Amino acid sequence: MLSLNSGPVEGWSFVVLSMLLWLDTVYLGRVFCTTVCPYAMLQGAMFDKHTMALSYDTRRDELCMGCDACVRACPAGIDLRDGLQAACFSCALCRDACAGKLAQRQEPGLLLHFFGEPGGRARLLRPASISLLVAAMLSALLFVTLVVKRGDVDVLVLPNREFAPRATRDGGALASYILSLTNRTEQEVTLYMSAPAV
């Protein structure tokens, strides 16, 4: 839950990230999609010759009218006639634009979903998909293990910066600490604490 009295790190992080997101949306727009979009990079890492993708059907190249309706419809300004590109996130707006133009000739659109290359076949069990599945399963197992094995009480001890350590008259040291206890259960927990002298 967001607290209005959060610390300086959290507050400034929120402000900086909000400003970056606003600047990206207002000023960069499509540039973000074509350069640093993490979704496109993840898709590119998983892509192989059997991945379903929106592609230009080179087998019917002679039907292309060169109207560039597909490029104008694309939010990222991509021309799929030049081949697959990492910035494409398969929104299929170009497919609809092309299909609308070629419908006047009673022809299907030239931008279609293919498995890899036009005419390619589907193959579910591929090294990339299996490795992603194994990584996801291991991450889920680690998460469940950490949740199950976590303690009932979280204890955090921090030095109190408002109280500087000082020497006492009898040669000892006096220091102040902040103790934070978090009950992670639904029931009340009774704790007994002691601080032995050192």
JSON list of C-alpha atoms in Angstrom, two decimals:
[
{"chain": "A", "resi": 1, "resn": "MET", "atom": "CA", "xyz": [0.00, 0.00, 0.00]},
{"chain": "A", "resi": 2, "resn": "LEU", "atom": "CA", "xyz": [1.34, 3.46, -0.86]},
{"chain": "A", "resi": 3, "resn": "SER", "atom": "CA", "xyz": [1.98, 5.58, 2.20]},
{"chain": "A", "resi": 4, "resn": "LEU", "atom": "CA", "xyz": [2.13, 9.36, 1.92]},
{"chain": "A", "resi": 5, "resn": "ASN", "atom": "CA", "xyz": [4.91, 9.45, 4.50]},
{"chain": "A", "resi": 6, "resn": "SER", "atom": "CA", "xyz": [7.27, 7.06, 2.72]},
{"chain": "A", "resi": 7, "resn": "GLY", "atom": "CA", "xyz": [11.01, 7.55, 2.91]},
{"chain": "A", "resi": 8, "resn": "PRO", "atom": "CA", "xyz": [13.05, 9.76, 0.58]},
{"chain": "A", "resi": 9, "resn": "VAL", "atom": "CA", "xyz": [14.27, 6.86, -1.57]},
{"chain": "A", "resi": 10, "resn": "GLU", "atom": "CA", "xyz": [10.76, 5.55, -2.23]},
{"chain": "A", "resi": 11, "resn": "GLY", "atom": "CA", "xyz": [9.33, 9.02, -2.77]},
{"chain": "A", "resi": 12, "resn": "TRP", "atom": "CA", "xyz": [12.00, 10.16, -5.24]},
{"chain": "A", "resi": 13, "resn": "SER", "atom": "CA", "xyz": [11.95, 6.81, -7.04]},
{"chain": "A", "resi": 14, "resn": "PHE", "atom": "CA", "xyz": [8.20, 7.18, -7.56]},
{"chain": "A", "resi": 15, "resn": "VAL", "atom": "CA", "xyz": [8.59, 10.76, -8.83]},
{"chain": "A", "resi": 16, "resn": "VAL", "atom": "CA", "xyz": [11.48, 9.92, -11.21]},
{"chain": "A", "resi": 17, "resn": "LEU", "atom": "CA", "xyz": [9.78, 6.81, -12.65]},
{"chain": "A", "resi": 18, "resn": "SER", "atom": "CA", "xyz": [6.51, 8.72, -13.12]},
{"chain": "A", "resi": 19, "resn": "MET", "atom": "CA", "xyz": [8.32, 11.50, -14.98]},
{"chain": "A", "resi": 20, "resn": "LEU", "atom": "CA", "xyz": [10.19, 9.02, -17.19]},
{"chain": "A", "resi": 21, "resn": "LEU", "atom": "CA", "xyz": [6.97, 7.20, -18.03]},
{"chain": "A", "resi": 22, "resn": "TRP", "atom": "CA", "xyz": [5.22, 10.49, -18.84]},
{"chain": "A", "resi": 23, "resn": "LEU", "atom": "CA", "xyz": [8.12, 11.71, -21.01]},
{"chain": "A", "resi": 24, "resn": "ASP", "atom": "CA", "xyz": [8.22, 8.38, -22.82]},
{"chain": "A", "resi": 25, "resn": "THR", "atom": "CA", "xyz": [4.50, 8.43, -23.52]},
{"chain": "A", "resi": 26, "resn": "VAL", "atom": "CA", "xyz": [4.30, 12.07, -24.58]},
{"chain": "A", "resi": 27, "resn": "TYR", "atom": "CA", "xyz": [7.56, 12.62, -26.45]},
{"chain": "A", "resi": 28, "resn": "LEU", "atom": "CA", "xyz": [9.02, 9.27, -27.48]},
{"chain": "A", "resi": 29, "resn": "GLY", "atom": "CA", "xyz": [5.94, 7.18, -28.28]},
{"chain": "A", "resi": 30, "resn": "ARG", "atom": "CA", "xyz": [6.91, 4.83, -31.10]},
{"chain": "A", "resi": 31, "resn": "VAL", "atom": "CA", "xyz": [10.64, 5.30, -30.57]},
{"chain": "A", "resi": 32, "resn": "PHE", "atom": "CA", "xyz": [10.41, 3.32, -27.33]},
{"chain": "A", "resi": 33, "resn": "CYS", "atom": "CA", "xyz": [8.74, 0.41, -29.14]},
{"chain": "A", "resi": 34, "resn": "THR", "atom": "CA", "xyz": [11.40, 0.28, -31.82]},
{"chain": "A", "resi": 35, "resn": "THR", "atom": "CA", "xyz": [14.44, 0.60, -29.53]},
{"chain": "A", "resi": 36, "resn": "VAL", "atom": "CA", "xyz": [14.21, -0.59, -25.93]},
{"chain": "A", "resi": 37, "resn": "CYS", "atom": "CA", "xyz": [10.82, -2.28, -25.51]},
{"chain": "A", "resi": 38, "resn": "PRO", "atom": "CA", "xyz": [11.34, -5.28, -23.17]},
{"chain": "A", "resi": 39, "resn": "TYR", "atom": "CA", "xyz": [8.38, -7.15, -24.66]},
{"chain": "A", "resi": 40, "resn": "ALA", "atom": "CA", "xyz": [9.96, -7.11, -28.12]},
{"chain": "A", "resi": 41, "resn": "MET", "atom": "CA", "xyz": [13.32, -8.22, -26.71]},
{"chain": "A", "resi": 42, "resn": "LEU", "atom": "CA", "xyz": [11.71, -11.15, -24.86]},
{"chain": "A", "resi": 43, "resn": "GLN", "atom": "CA", "xyz": [9.83, -12.16, -28.00]},
{"chain": "A", "resi": 44, "resn": "GLY", "atom": "CA", "xyz": [13.05, -11.95, -30.01]},
{"chain": "A", "resi": 45, "resn": "ALA", "atom": "CA", "xyz": [14.88, -14.19, -27.54]},
{"chain": "A", "resi": 46, "resn": "MET", "atom": "CA", "xyz": [12.14, -16.82, -27.86]},
{"chain": "A", "resi": 47, "resn": "PHE", "atom": "CA", "xyz": [11.77, -16.61, -31.63]},
{"chain": "A", "resi": 48, "resn": "ASP", "atom": "CA", "xyz": [12.81, -19.49, -33.88]},
{"chain": "A", "resi": 49, "resn": "LYS", "atom": "CA", "xyz": [11.73, -20.88, -37.27]},
{"chain": "A", "resi": 50, "resn": "HIS", "atom": "CA", "xyz": [8.62, -22.52, -35.77]},
{"chain": "A", "resi": 51, "resn": "THR", "atom": "CA", "xyz": [7.25, -19.50, -33.86]},
{"chain": "A", "resi": 52, "resn": "MET", "atom": "CA", "xyz": [3.90, -18.11, -34.98]},
{"chain": "A", "resi": 53, "resn": "ALA", "atom": "CA", "xyz": [4.43, -14.58, -36.24]},
{"chain": "A", "resi": 54, "resn": "LEU", "atom": "CA", "xyz": [2.74, -11.98, -38.39]},
{"chain": "A", "resi": 55, "resn": "SER", "atom": "CA", "xyz": [4.61, -12.09, -41.70]},
{"chain": "A", "resi": 56, "resn": "TYR", "atom": "CA", "xyz": [4.43, -10.82, -45.24]},
{"chain": "A", "resi": 57, "resn": "ASP", "atom": "CA", "xyz": [3.45, -13.55, -47.71]},
{"chain": "A", "resi": 58, "resn": "THR", "atom": "CA", "xyz": [6.32, -13.37, -50.21]},
{"chain": "A", "resi": 59, "resn": "ARG", "atom": "CA", "xyz": [4.69, -16.12, -52.29]},
{"chain": "A", "resi": 60, "resn": "ARG", "atom": "CA", "xyz": [2.05, -13.60, -53.48]},
{"chain": "A", "resi": 61, "resn": "ASP", "atom": "CA", "xyz": [4.31, -10.56, -53.74]},
{"chain": "A", "resi": 62, "resn": "GLU", "atom": "CA", "xyz": [2.85, -9.52, -57.10]},
{"chain": "A", "resi": 63, "resn": "LEU", "atom": "CA", "xyz": [-0.48, -8.64, -55.41]},
{"chain": "A", "resi": 64, "resn": "CYS", "atom": "CA", "xyz": [1.09, -5.87, -53.31]},
{"chain": "A", "resi": 65, "resn": "MET", "atom": "CA", "xyz": [-0.13, -2.48, -54.56]},
{"chain": "A", "resi": 66, "resn": "GLY", "atom": "CA", "xyz": [2.61, -0.50, -52.78]},
{"chain": "A", "resi": 67, "resn": "CYS", "atom": "CA", "xyz": [-0.03, 1.65, -51.08]},
{"chain": "A", "resi": 68, "resn": "ASP", "atom": "CA", "xyz": [1.81, 1.59, -47.72]},
{"chain": "A", "resi": 69, "resn": "ALA", "atom": "CA", "xyz": [-1.49, 1.22, -45.83]},
{"chain": "A", "resi": 70, "resn": "CYS", "atom": "CA", "xyz": [0.19, -1.41, -43.65]},
{"chain": "A", "resi": 71, "resn": "VAL", "atom": "CA", "xyz": [3.01, 0.97, -42.66]},
{"chain": "A", "resi": 72, "resn": "ARG", "atom": "CA", "xyz": [0.62, 3.84, -41.90]},
{"chain": "A", "resi": 73, "resn": "ALA", "atom": "CA", "xyz": [-1.54, 1.56, -39.72]},
{"chain": "A", "resi": 74, "resn": "CYS", "atom": "CA", "xyz": [1.40, 0.24, -37.70]},
{"chain": "A", "resi": 75, "resn": "PRO", "atom": "CA", "xyz": [1.80, 1.96, -34.28]},
{"chain": "A", "resi": 76, "resn": "ALA", "atom": "CA", "xyz": [5.58, 1.40, -34.48]},
{"chain": "A", "resi": 77, "resn": "GLY", "atom": "CA", "xyz": [5.91, 2.46, -38.15]},
{"chain": "A", "resi": 78, "resn": "ILE", "atom": "CA", "xyz": [7.22, -0.96, -39.23]},
{"chain": "A", "resi": 79, "resn": "ASP", "atom": "CA", "xyz": [7.14, -2.25, -42.80]},
{"chain": "A", "resi": 80, "resn": "LEU", "atom": "CA", "xyz": [6.80, -6.05, -42.53]},
{"chain": "A", "resi": 81, "resn": "ARG", "atom": "CA", "xyz": [7.51, -6.34, -46.24]},
{"chain": "A", "resi": 82, "resn": "ASP", "atom": "CA", "xyz": [11.16, -5.85, -45.25]},
{"chain": "A", "resi": 83, "resn": "GLY", "atom": "CA", "xyz": [11.00, -8.96, -43.04]},
{"chain": "A", "resi": 84, "resn": "LEU", "atom": "CA", "xyz": [10.34, -9.65, -39.38]},
{"chain": "A", "resi": 85, "resn": "GLN", "atom": "CA", "xyz": [11.42, -6.94, -36.96]},
{"chain": "A", "resi": 86, "resn": "ALA", "atom": "CA", "xyz": [11.92, -7.01, -33.20]},
{"chain": "A", "resi": 87, "resn": "ALA", "atom": "CA", "xyz": [9.71, -3.95, -32.63]},
{"chain": "A", "resi": 88, "resn": "CYS", "atom": "CA", "xyz": [6.63, -5.75, -34.00]},
{"chain": "A", "resi": 89, "resn": "PHE", "atom": "CA", "xyz": [4.32, -6.86, -31.19]},
{"chain": "A", "resi": 90, "resn": "SER", "atom": "CA", "xyz": [1.75, -8.52, -33.50]},
{"chain": "A", "resi": 91, "resn": "CYS", "atom": "CA", "xyz": [-1.12, -6.10, -32.97]},
{"chain": "A", "resi": 92, "resn": "ALA", "atom": "CA", "xyz": [-2.27, -7.02, -36.53]},
{"chain": "A", "resi": 93, "resn": "LEU", "atom": "CA", "xyz": [-3.39, -3.49, -37.44]},
{"chain": "A", "resi": 94, "resn": "CYS", "atom": "CA", "xyz": [-1.26, -3.77, -40.59]},
{"chain": "A", "resi": 95, "resn": "ARG", "atom": "CA", "xyz": [-2.97, -7.06, -41.41]},
{"chain": "A", "resi": 96, "resn": "ASP", "atom": "CA", "xyz": [-6.40, -5.42, -41.21]},
{"chain": "A", "resi": 97, "resn": "ALA", "atom": "CA", "xyz": [-5.27, -2.46, -43.34]},
{"chain": "A", "resi": 98, "resn": "CYS", "atom": "CA", "xyz": [-3.83, -4.74, -46.04]},
{"chain": "A", "resi": 99, "resn": "ALA", "atom": "CA", "xyz": [-6.87, -7.01, -46.01]},
{"chain": "A", "resi": 100, "resn": "GLY", "atom": "CA", "xyz": [-9.14, -3.98, -46.44]},
{"chain": "A", "resi": 101, "resn": "LYS", "atom": "CA", "xyz": [-7.24, -2.82, -49.52]},
{"chain": "A", "resi": 102, "resn": "LEU", "atom": "CA", "xyz": [-7.01, -6.25, -51.16]},
{"chain": "A", "resi": 103, "resn": "ALA", "atom": "CA", "xyz": [-10.67, -7.00, -50.41]},
{"chain": "A", "resi": 104, "resn": "GLN", "atom": "CA", "xyz": [-11.46, -4.61, -53.27]},
{"chain": "A", "resi": 105, "resn": "ARG", "atom": "CA", "xyz": [-9.84, -7.20, -55.58]},
{"chain": "A", "resi": 106, "resn": "GLN", "atom": "CA", "xyz": [-11.49, -10.15, -53.78]},
{"chain": "A", "resi": 107, "resn": "GLU", "atom": "CA", "xyz": [-8.05, -11.29, -52.54]},
{"chain": "A", "resi": 108, "resn": "PRO", "atom": "CA", "xyz": [-6.98, -12.15, -48.99]},
{"chain": "A", "resi": 109, "resn": "GLY", "atom": "CA", "xyz": [-4.44, -9.84, -47.33]},
{"chain": "A", "resi": 110, "resn": "LEU", "atom": "CA", "xyz": [-0.70, -10.33, -47.74]},
{"chain": "A", "resi": 111, "resn": "LEU", "atom": "CA", "xyz": [0.08, -10.04, -44.03]},
{"chain": "A", "resi": 112, "resn": "LEU", "atom": "CA", "xyz": [-0.86, -13.30, -42.34]},
{"chain": "A", "resi": 113, "resn": "HIS", "atom": "CA", "xyz": [0.12, -15.33, -39.30]},
{"chain": "A", "resi": 114, "resn": "PHE", "atom": "CA", "xyz": [2.61, -18.05, -40.16]},
{"chain": "A", "resi": 115, "resn": "PHE", "atom": "CA", "xyz": [4.68, -20.48, -38.13]},
{"chain": "A", "resi": 116, "resn": "GLY", "atom": "CA", "xyz": [8.13, -19.08, -38.90]},
{"chain": "A", "resi": 117, "resn": "GLU", "atom": "CA", "xyz": [8.19, -18.61, -42.66]},
{"chain": "A", "resi": 118, "resn": "PRO", "atom": "CA", "xyz": [5.15, -18.65, -44.98]},
{"chain": "A", "resi": 119, "resn": "GLY", "atom": "CA", "xyz": [3.99, -22.24, -45.24]},
{"chain": "A", "resi": 120, "resn": "GLY", "atom": "CA", "xyz": [5.77, -23.26, -42.02]},
{"chain": "A", "resi": 121, "resn": "ARG", "atom": "CA", "xyz": [4.35, -25.88, -39.65]},
{"chain": "A", "resi": 122, "resn": "ALA", "atom": "CA", "xyz": [3.54, -25.61, -35.96]},
{"chain": "A", "resi": 123, "resn": "ARG", "atom": "CA", "xyz": [5.79, -27.36, -33.48]},
{"chain": "A", "resi": 124, "resn": "LEU", "atom": "CA", "xyz": [4.91, -26.98, -29.81]},
{"chain": "A", "resi": 125, "resn": "LEU", "atom": "CA", "xyz": [7.90, -28.74, -28.25]},
{"chain": "A", "resi": 126, "resn": "ARG", "atom": "CA", "xyz": [10.89, -26.58, -29.12]},
{"chain": "A", "resi": 127, "resn": "PRO", "atom": "CA", "xyz": [14.10, -25.93, -27.16]},
{"chain": "A", "resi": 128, "resn": "ALA", "atom": "CA", "xyz": [13.17, -22.28, -26.52]},
{"chain": "A", "resi": 129, "resn": "SER", "atom": "CA", "xyz": [9.67, -23.06, -25.24]},
{"chain": "A", "resi": 130, "resn": "ILE", "atom": "CA", "xyz": [10.88, -25.98, -23.11]},
{"chain": "A", "resi": 131, "resn": "SER", "atom": "CA", "xyz": [13.63, -23.86, -21.52]},
{"chain": "A", "resi": 132, "resn": "LEU", "atom": "CA", "xyz": [11.13, -21.07, -20.77]},
{"chain": "A", "resi": 133, "resn": "LEU", "atom": "CA", "xyz": [8.72, -23.60, -19.24]},
{"chain": "A", "resi": 134, "resn": "VAL", "atom": "CA", "xyz": [11.49, -25.08, -17.05]},
{"chain": "A", "resi": 135, "resn": "ALA", "atom": "CA", "xyz": [12.60, -21.59, -15.92]},
{"chain": "A", "resi": 136, "resn": "ALA", "atom": "CA", "xyz": [9.00, -20.62, -15.08]},
{"chain": "A", "resi": 137, "resn": "MET", "atom": "CA", "xyz": [8.44, -23.86, -13.14]},
{"chain": "A", "resi": 138, "resn": "LEU", "atom": "CA", "xyz": [11.68, -23.41, -11.16]},
{"chain": "A", "resi": 139, "resn": "SER", "atom": "CA", "xyz": [10.76, -19.79, -10.38]},
{"chain": "A", "resi": 140, "resn": "ALA", "atom": "CA", "xyz": [7.30, -20.86, -9.19]},
{"chain": "A", "resi": 141, "resn": "LEU", "atom": "CA", "xyz": [8.81, -23.64, -7.06]},
{"chain": "A", "resi": 142, "resn": "LEU", "atom": "CA", "xyz": [11.30, -21.22, -5.50]},
{"chain": "A", "resi": 143, "resn": "PHE", "atom": "CA", "xyz": [8.51, -18.72, -4.76]},
{"chain": "A", "resi": 144, "resn": "VAL", "atom": "CA", "xyz": [6.29, -21.37, -3.11]},
{"chain": "A", "resi": 145, "resn": "THR", "atom": "CA", "xyz": [9.26, -22.68, -1.08]},
{"chain": "A", "resi": 146, "resn": "LEU", "atom": "CA", "xyz": [10.11, -19.19, 0.19]},
{"chain": "A", "resi": 147, "resn": "VAL", "atom": "CA", "xyz": [6.48, -18.50, 1.12]},
{"chain": "A", "resi": 148, "resn": "VAL", "atom": "CA", "xyz": [6.07, -21.83, 2.95]},
{"chain": "A", "resi": 149, "resn": "LYS", "atom": "CA", "xyz": [9.39, -21.64, 4.81]},
{"chain": "A", "resi": 150, "resn": "ARG", "atom": "CA", "xyz": [9.21, -18.01, 5.88]},
{"chain": "A", "resi": 151, "resn": "GLY", "atom": "CA", "xyz": [9.15, -17.29, 9.60]},
{"chain": "A", "resi": 152, "resn": "ASP", "atom": "CA", "xyz": [6.10, -16.17, 11.55]},
{"chain": "A", "resi": 153, "resn": "VAL", "atom": "CA", "xyz": [7.83, -13.00, 12.69]},
{"chain": "A", "resi": 154, "resn": "ASP", "atom": "CA", "xyz": [10.16, -10.72, 10.76]},
{"chain": "A", "resi": 155, "resn": "VAL", "atom": "CA", "xyz": [12.76, -8.99, 12.94]},
{"chain": "A", "resi": 156, "resn": "LEU", "atom": "CA", "xyz": [14.73, -5.98, 11.74]},
{"chain": "A", "resi": 157, "resn": "VAL", "atom": "CA", "xyz": [17.27, -4.16, 13.91]},
{"chain": "A", "resi": 158, "resn": "LEU", "atom": "CA", "xyz": [18.73, -0.87, 12.67]},
{"chain": "A", "resi": 159, "resn": "PRO", "atom": "CA", "xyz": [21.00, 1.68, 14.36]},
{"chain": "A", "resi": 160, "resn": "ASN", "atom": "CA", "xyz": [19.17, 4.80, 15.50]},
{"chain": "A", "resi": 161, "resn": "ARG", "atom": "CA", "xyz": [20.77, 7.66, 13.55]},
{"chain": "A", "resi": 162, "resn": "GLU", "atom": "CA", "xyz": [19.21, 10.27, 15.81]},
{"chain": "A", "resi": 163, "resn": "PHE", "atom": "CA", "xyz": [21.18, 9.00, 18.80]},
{"chain": "A", "resi": 164, "resn": "ALA", "atom": "CA", "xyz": [24.95, 8.93, 18.35]},
{"chain": "A", "resi": 165, "resn": "PRO", "atom": "CA", "xyz": [26.81, 6.20, 20.27]},
{"chain": "A", "resi": 166, "resn": "ARG", "atom": "CA", "xyz": [28.55, 7.60, 23.34]},
{"chain": "A", "resi": 167, "resn": "ALA", "atom": "CA", "xyz": [30.80, 6.44, 26.12]},
{"chain": "A", "resi": 168, "resn": "THR", "atom": "CA", "xyz": [29.52, 6.15, 29.68]},
{"chain": "A", "resi": 169, "resn": "ARG", "atom": "CA", "xyz": [31.37, 7.24, 32.86]},
{"chain": "A", "resi": 170, "resn": "ASP", "atom": "CA", "xyz": [32.16, 3.68, 33.82]},
{"chain": "A", "resi": 171, "resn": "GLY", "atom": "CA", "xyz": [33.94, 2.97, 30.50]},
{"chain": "A", "resi": 172, "resn": "GLY", "atom": "CA", "xyz": [31.03, 1.31, 28.74]},
{"chain": "A", "resi": 173, "resn": "ALA", "atom": "CA", "xyz": [29.27, 2.33, 25.54]},
{"chain": "A", "resi": 174, "resn": "LEU", "atom": "CA", "xyz": [25.73, 3.50, 25.04]},
{"chain": "A", "resi": 175, "resn": "ALA", "atom": "CA", "xyz": [24.01, 2.96, 21.70]},
{"chain": "A", "resi": 176, "resn": "SER", "atom": "CA", "xyz": [20.45, 3.13, 20.45]},
{"chain": "A", "resi": 177, "resn": "TYR", "atom": "CA", "xyz": [18.77, 0.82, 17.97]},
{"chain": "A", "resi": 178, "resn": "ILE", "atom": "CA", "xyz": [15.40, 0.70, 16.27]},
{"chain": "A", "resi": 179, "resn": "LEU", "atom": "CA", "xyz": [13.67, -2.66, 16.52]},
{"chain": "A", "resi": 180, "resn": "SER", "atom": "CA", "xyz": [10.98, -3.46, 13.95]},
{"chain": "A", "resi": 181, "resn": "LEU", "atom": "CA", "xyz": [8.81, -6.56, 14.35]},
{"chain": "A", "resi": 182, "resn": "THR", "atom": "CA", "xyz": [6.33, -7.73, 11.72]},
{"chain": "A", "resi": 183, "resn": "ASN", "atom": "CA", "xyz": [3.77, -10.42, 12.48]},
{"chain": "A", "resi": 184, "resn": "ARG", "atom": "CA", "xyz": [3.29, -12.45, 9.29]},
{"chain": "A", "resi": 185, "resn": "THR", "atom": "CA", "xyz": [0.49, -14.61, 10.68]},
{"chain": "A", "resi": 186, "resn": "GLU", "atom": "CA", "xyz": [-3.22, -13.98, 11.15]},
{"chain": "A", "resi": 187, "resn": "GLN", "atom": "CA", "xyz": [-3.04, -14.67, 14.92]},
{"chain": "A", "resi": 188, "resn": "GLU", "atom": "CA", "xyz": [-1.57, -12.73, 17.81]},
{"chain": "A", "resi": 189, "resn": "VAL", "atom": "CA", "xyz": [2.01, -13.64, 18.64]},
{"chain": "A", "resi": 190, "resn": "THR", "atom": "CA", "xyz": [3.54, -13.27, 22.10]},
{"chain": "A", "resi": 191, "resn": "LEU", "atom": "CA", "xyz": [7.25, -12.46, 22.09]},
{"chain": "A", "resi": 192, "resn": "TYR", "atom": "CA", "xyz": [9.75, -12.36, 24.94]},
{"chain": "A", "resi": 193, "resn": "MET", "atom": "CA", "xyz": [12.91, -10.37, 24.31]},
{"chain": "A", "resi": 194, "resn": "SER", "atom": "CA", "xyz": [15.99, -9.59, 26.29]},
{"chain": "A", "resi": 195, "resn": "ALA", "atom": "CA", "xyz": [19.17, -7.68, 25.56]},
{"chain": "A", "resi": 196, "resn": "PRO", "atom": "CA", "xyz": [22.14, -9.19, 27.38]},
{"chain": "A", "resi": 197, "resn": "ALA", "atom": "CA", "xyz": [24.92, -6.84, 28.35]},
{"chain": "A", "resi": 198, "resn": "VAL", "atom": "CA", "xyz": [28.10, -7.06, 26.29]}
]
